[in-house]
GROMACS .gro file of C-alpha atoms in nm:
model
  131
    1MET     CA    1  11.394  11.826  10.478
    2SER     CA    2  11.663  11.621  10.315
    3ASP     CA    3  11.611  11.400  10.013
    4ALA     CA    4  11.709  11.104  10.232
    5ASP     CA    5  11.437  11.187  10.488
    6GLU     CA    6  11.177  11.221  10.214
    7ALA     CA    7  11.283  10.891  10.058
    8ALA     CA    8  11.268  10.715  10.396
    9VAL     CA    9  10.917  10.847  10.464
   10LEU     CA   10  10.797  10.747  10.116
   11ALA     CA   11  10.947  10.400  10.179
   12ALA     CA   12  10.753  10.377  10.507
   13ASN     CA   13  10.439  10.480  10.321
   14LYS     CA   14  10.503  10.207  10.062
   15ALA     CA   15  10.555   9.952  10.341
   16PHE     CA   16  10.212  10.047  10.478
   17TYR     CA   17  10.043   9.982  10.143
   18ASP     CA   18  10.244   9.663  10.092
   19ALA     CA   19  10.116   9.541  10.431
   20PHE     CA   20   9.763   9.646  10.339
   21GLY     CA   21   9.783   9.454  10.012
   22THR     CA   22   9.904   9.132  10.179
   23LEU     CA   23   9.606   9.127  10.418
   24ASP     CA   24   9.860   9.018  10.682
   25ILE     CA   25   9.797   9.165  11.026
   26HIS     CA   26  10.156   9.100  11.136
   27GLN     CA   27  10.295   9.308  10.850
   28MET     CA   28  10.043   9.582  10.932
   29GLU     CA   29  10.145   9.578  11.299
   30ASP     CA   30  10.508   9.624  11.194
   31VAL     CA   31  10.447   9.959  11.021
   32TRP     CA   32  10.253  10.121  11.308
   33SER     CA   33  10.385  10.280  11.625
   34ARG     CA   34  10.281  10.056  11.913
   35ASP     CA   35  10.125  10.304  12.151
   36ASP     CA   36   9.796  10.462  12.239
   37VAL     CA   37   9.853  10.787  12.046
   38VAL     CA   38   9.783  10.616  11.713
   39THR     CA   39   9.460  10.704  11.533
   40CYS     CA   40   9.288  10.591  11.216
   41VAL     CA   41   8.991  10.697  11.006
   42HIS     CA   42   8.886  10.446  10.742
   43PRO     CA   43   8.647  10.569  10.470
   44GLY     CA   44   8.296  10.570  10.619
   45TRP     CA   45   8.411  10.483  10.972
   46THR     CA   46   8.428  10.693  11.286
   47ALA     CA   47   8.771  10.779  11.425
   48LEU     CA   48   8.958  10.498  11.599
   49ASP     CA   49   9.195  10.569  11.887
   50GLY     CA   50   9.478  10.362  12.030
   51TRP     CA   51   9.682  10.062  11.922
   52ALA     CA   52   9.424   9.794  12.014
   53GLU     CA   53   9.129   9.963  11.845
   54VAL     CA   54   9.328  10.045  11.530
   55MET     CA   55   9.469   9.693  11.496
   56GLU     CA   56   9.124   9.540  11.553
   57SER     CA   57   8.996   9.749  11.261
   58TRP     CA   58   9.268   9.611  11.033
   59GLU     CA   59   9.180   9.257  11.140
   60ARG     CA   60   8.813   9.320  11.050
   61ILE     CA   61   8.909   9.465  10.712
   62PHE     CA   62   9.147   9.180  10.634
   63ASP     CA   63   8.897   8.914  10.746
   64GLY     CA   64   8.635   9.058  10.509
   65ALA     CA   65   8.855   9.087  10.200
   66ALA     CA   66   8.971   8.817   9.964
   67MET     CA   67   9.214   9.047   9.778
   68MET     CA   68   9.327   9.409   9.770
   69THR     CA   69   9.563   9.574   9.527
   70PHE     CA   70   9.677   9.934   9.538
   71THR     CA   71   9.824  10.173   9.291
   72ILE     CA   72   9.936  10.481   9.481
   73THR     CA   73   9.954  10.805   9.286
   74GLY     CA   74  10.055  11.159   9.371
   75ALA     CA   75  10.245  11.066   9.687
   76GLN     CA   76  10.407  11.374   9.842
   77ALA     CA   77  10.603  11.366  10.166
   78THR     CA   78  10.669  11.649  10.407
   79VAL     CA   79  10.914  11.607  10.694
   80GLU     CA   80  10.927  11.844  10.993
   81GLY     CA   81  11.175  11.720  11.249
   82GLY     CA   82  11.064  11.383  11.384
   83VAL     CA   83  10.719  11.397  11.224
   84ALA     CA   84  10.625  11.348  10.860
   85TRP     CA   85  10.311  11.317  10.654
   86VAL     CA   86  10.231  11.181  10.313
   87THR     CA   87   9.933  11.276  10.101
   88CYS     CA   88   9.840  11.044   9.818
   89THR     CA   89   9.561  10.883   9.621
   90GLU     CA   90   9.484  10.517   9.681
   91ASN     CA   91   9.356  10.356   9.362
   92LEU     CA   92   9.217  10.034   9.502
   93THR     CA   93   9.076   9.715   9.355
   94SER     CA   94   8.935   9.472   9.610
   95VAL     CA   95   8.736   9.152   9.621
   96ALA     CA   96   8.498   9.099   9.910
   97GLY     CA   97   8.196   8.872   9.920
   98GLY     CA   98   8.270   8.763   9.564
   99ARG     CA   99   8.236   9.119   9.433
  100VAL     CA  100   8.513   9.315   9.260
  101MET     CA  101   8.518   9.680   9.364
  102ASP     CA  102   8.727   9.972   9.240
  103ALA     CA  103   8.767  10.280   9.457
  104HIS     CA  104   8.971  10.596   9.482
  105VAL     CA  105   9.058  10.729   9.826
  106GLU     CA  106   9.245  11.045   9.918
  107ALA     CA  107   9.471  10.958  10.209
  108THR     CA  108   9.687  11.133  10.463
  109ASN     CA  109   9.940  10.918  10.648
  110VAL     CA  110  10.134  11.058  10.943
  111PHE     CA  111  10.461  10.905  11.061
  112ARG     CA  112  10.686  10.959  11.362
  113SER     CA  113  11.056  10.879  11.371
  114ARG     CA  114  11.144  10.631  11.644
  115HIS     CA  115  11.485  10.461  11.681
  116GLY     CA  116  11.575  10.525  11.318
  117ARG     CA  117  11.240  10.406  11.173
  118TRP     CA  118  10.942  10.600  11.045
  119LEU     CA  119  10.632  10.444  11.206
  120MET     CA  120  10.272  10.530  11.126
  121VAL     CA  121  10.077  10.715  11.392
  122HIS     CA  122   9.774  10.819  11.184
  123HIS     CA  123   9.598  10.710  10.866
  124HIS     CA  124   9.298  10.895  10.726
  125GLY     CA  125   9.122  10.790  10.407
  126SER     CA  126   8.838  10.981  10.242
  127PRO     CA  127   8.654  10.828   9.946
  128VAL     CA  128   8.644  11.015   9.619
  129LEU     CA  129   8.282  10.995   9.513
  130GLY     CA  130   8.235  10.926   9.145
  131GLY     CA  131   8.613  10.901   9.107
   0.00000   0.00000   0.00000
């Protein structure tokens, strides 16, 4: 893995969290691979499969939130050929239904290189209880 590959994957990971924080479905669509191999596991949800189901989940999350801010810590990227993954901690503050909530989520984000871009193919978040 080159330093440039690692930097590019970490930039793709940042773009994902930037899109998440904007609550803008079009920005979220831009960071994901647009095919049916994509999967997603939100904290407390069952696994979601395929572009349509994953994007619908983001729409539901964005529709229910008034604000989300992330501080990402401990991000580590591993690149193996055309596939890469990032493990990190999402330190999240959100407002939904007039309530402010703080949460910590351990996340794994998987990316695939396509036409010179790293696009997300899998996101998995697990809540840290009491964290």
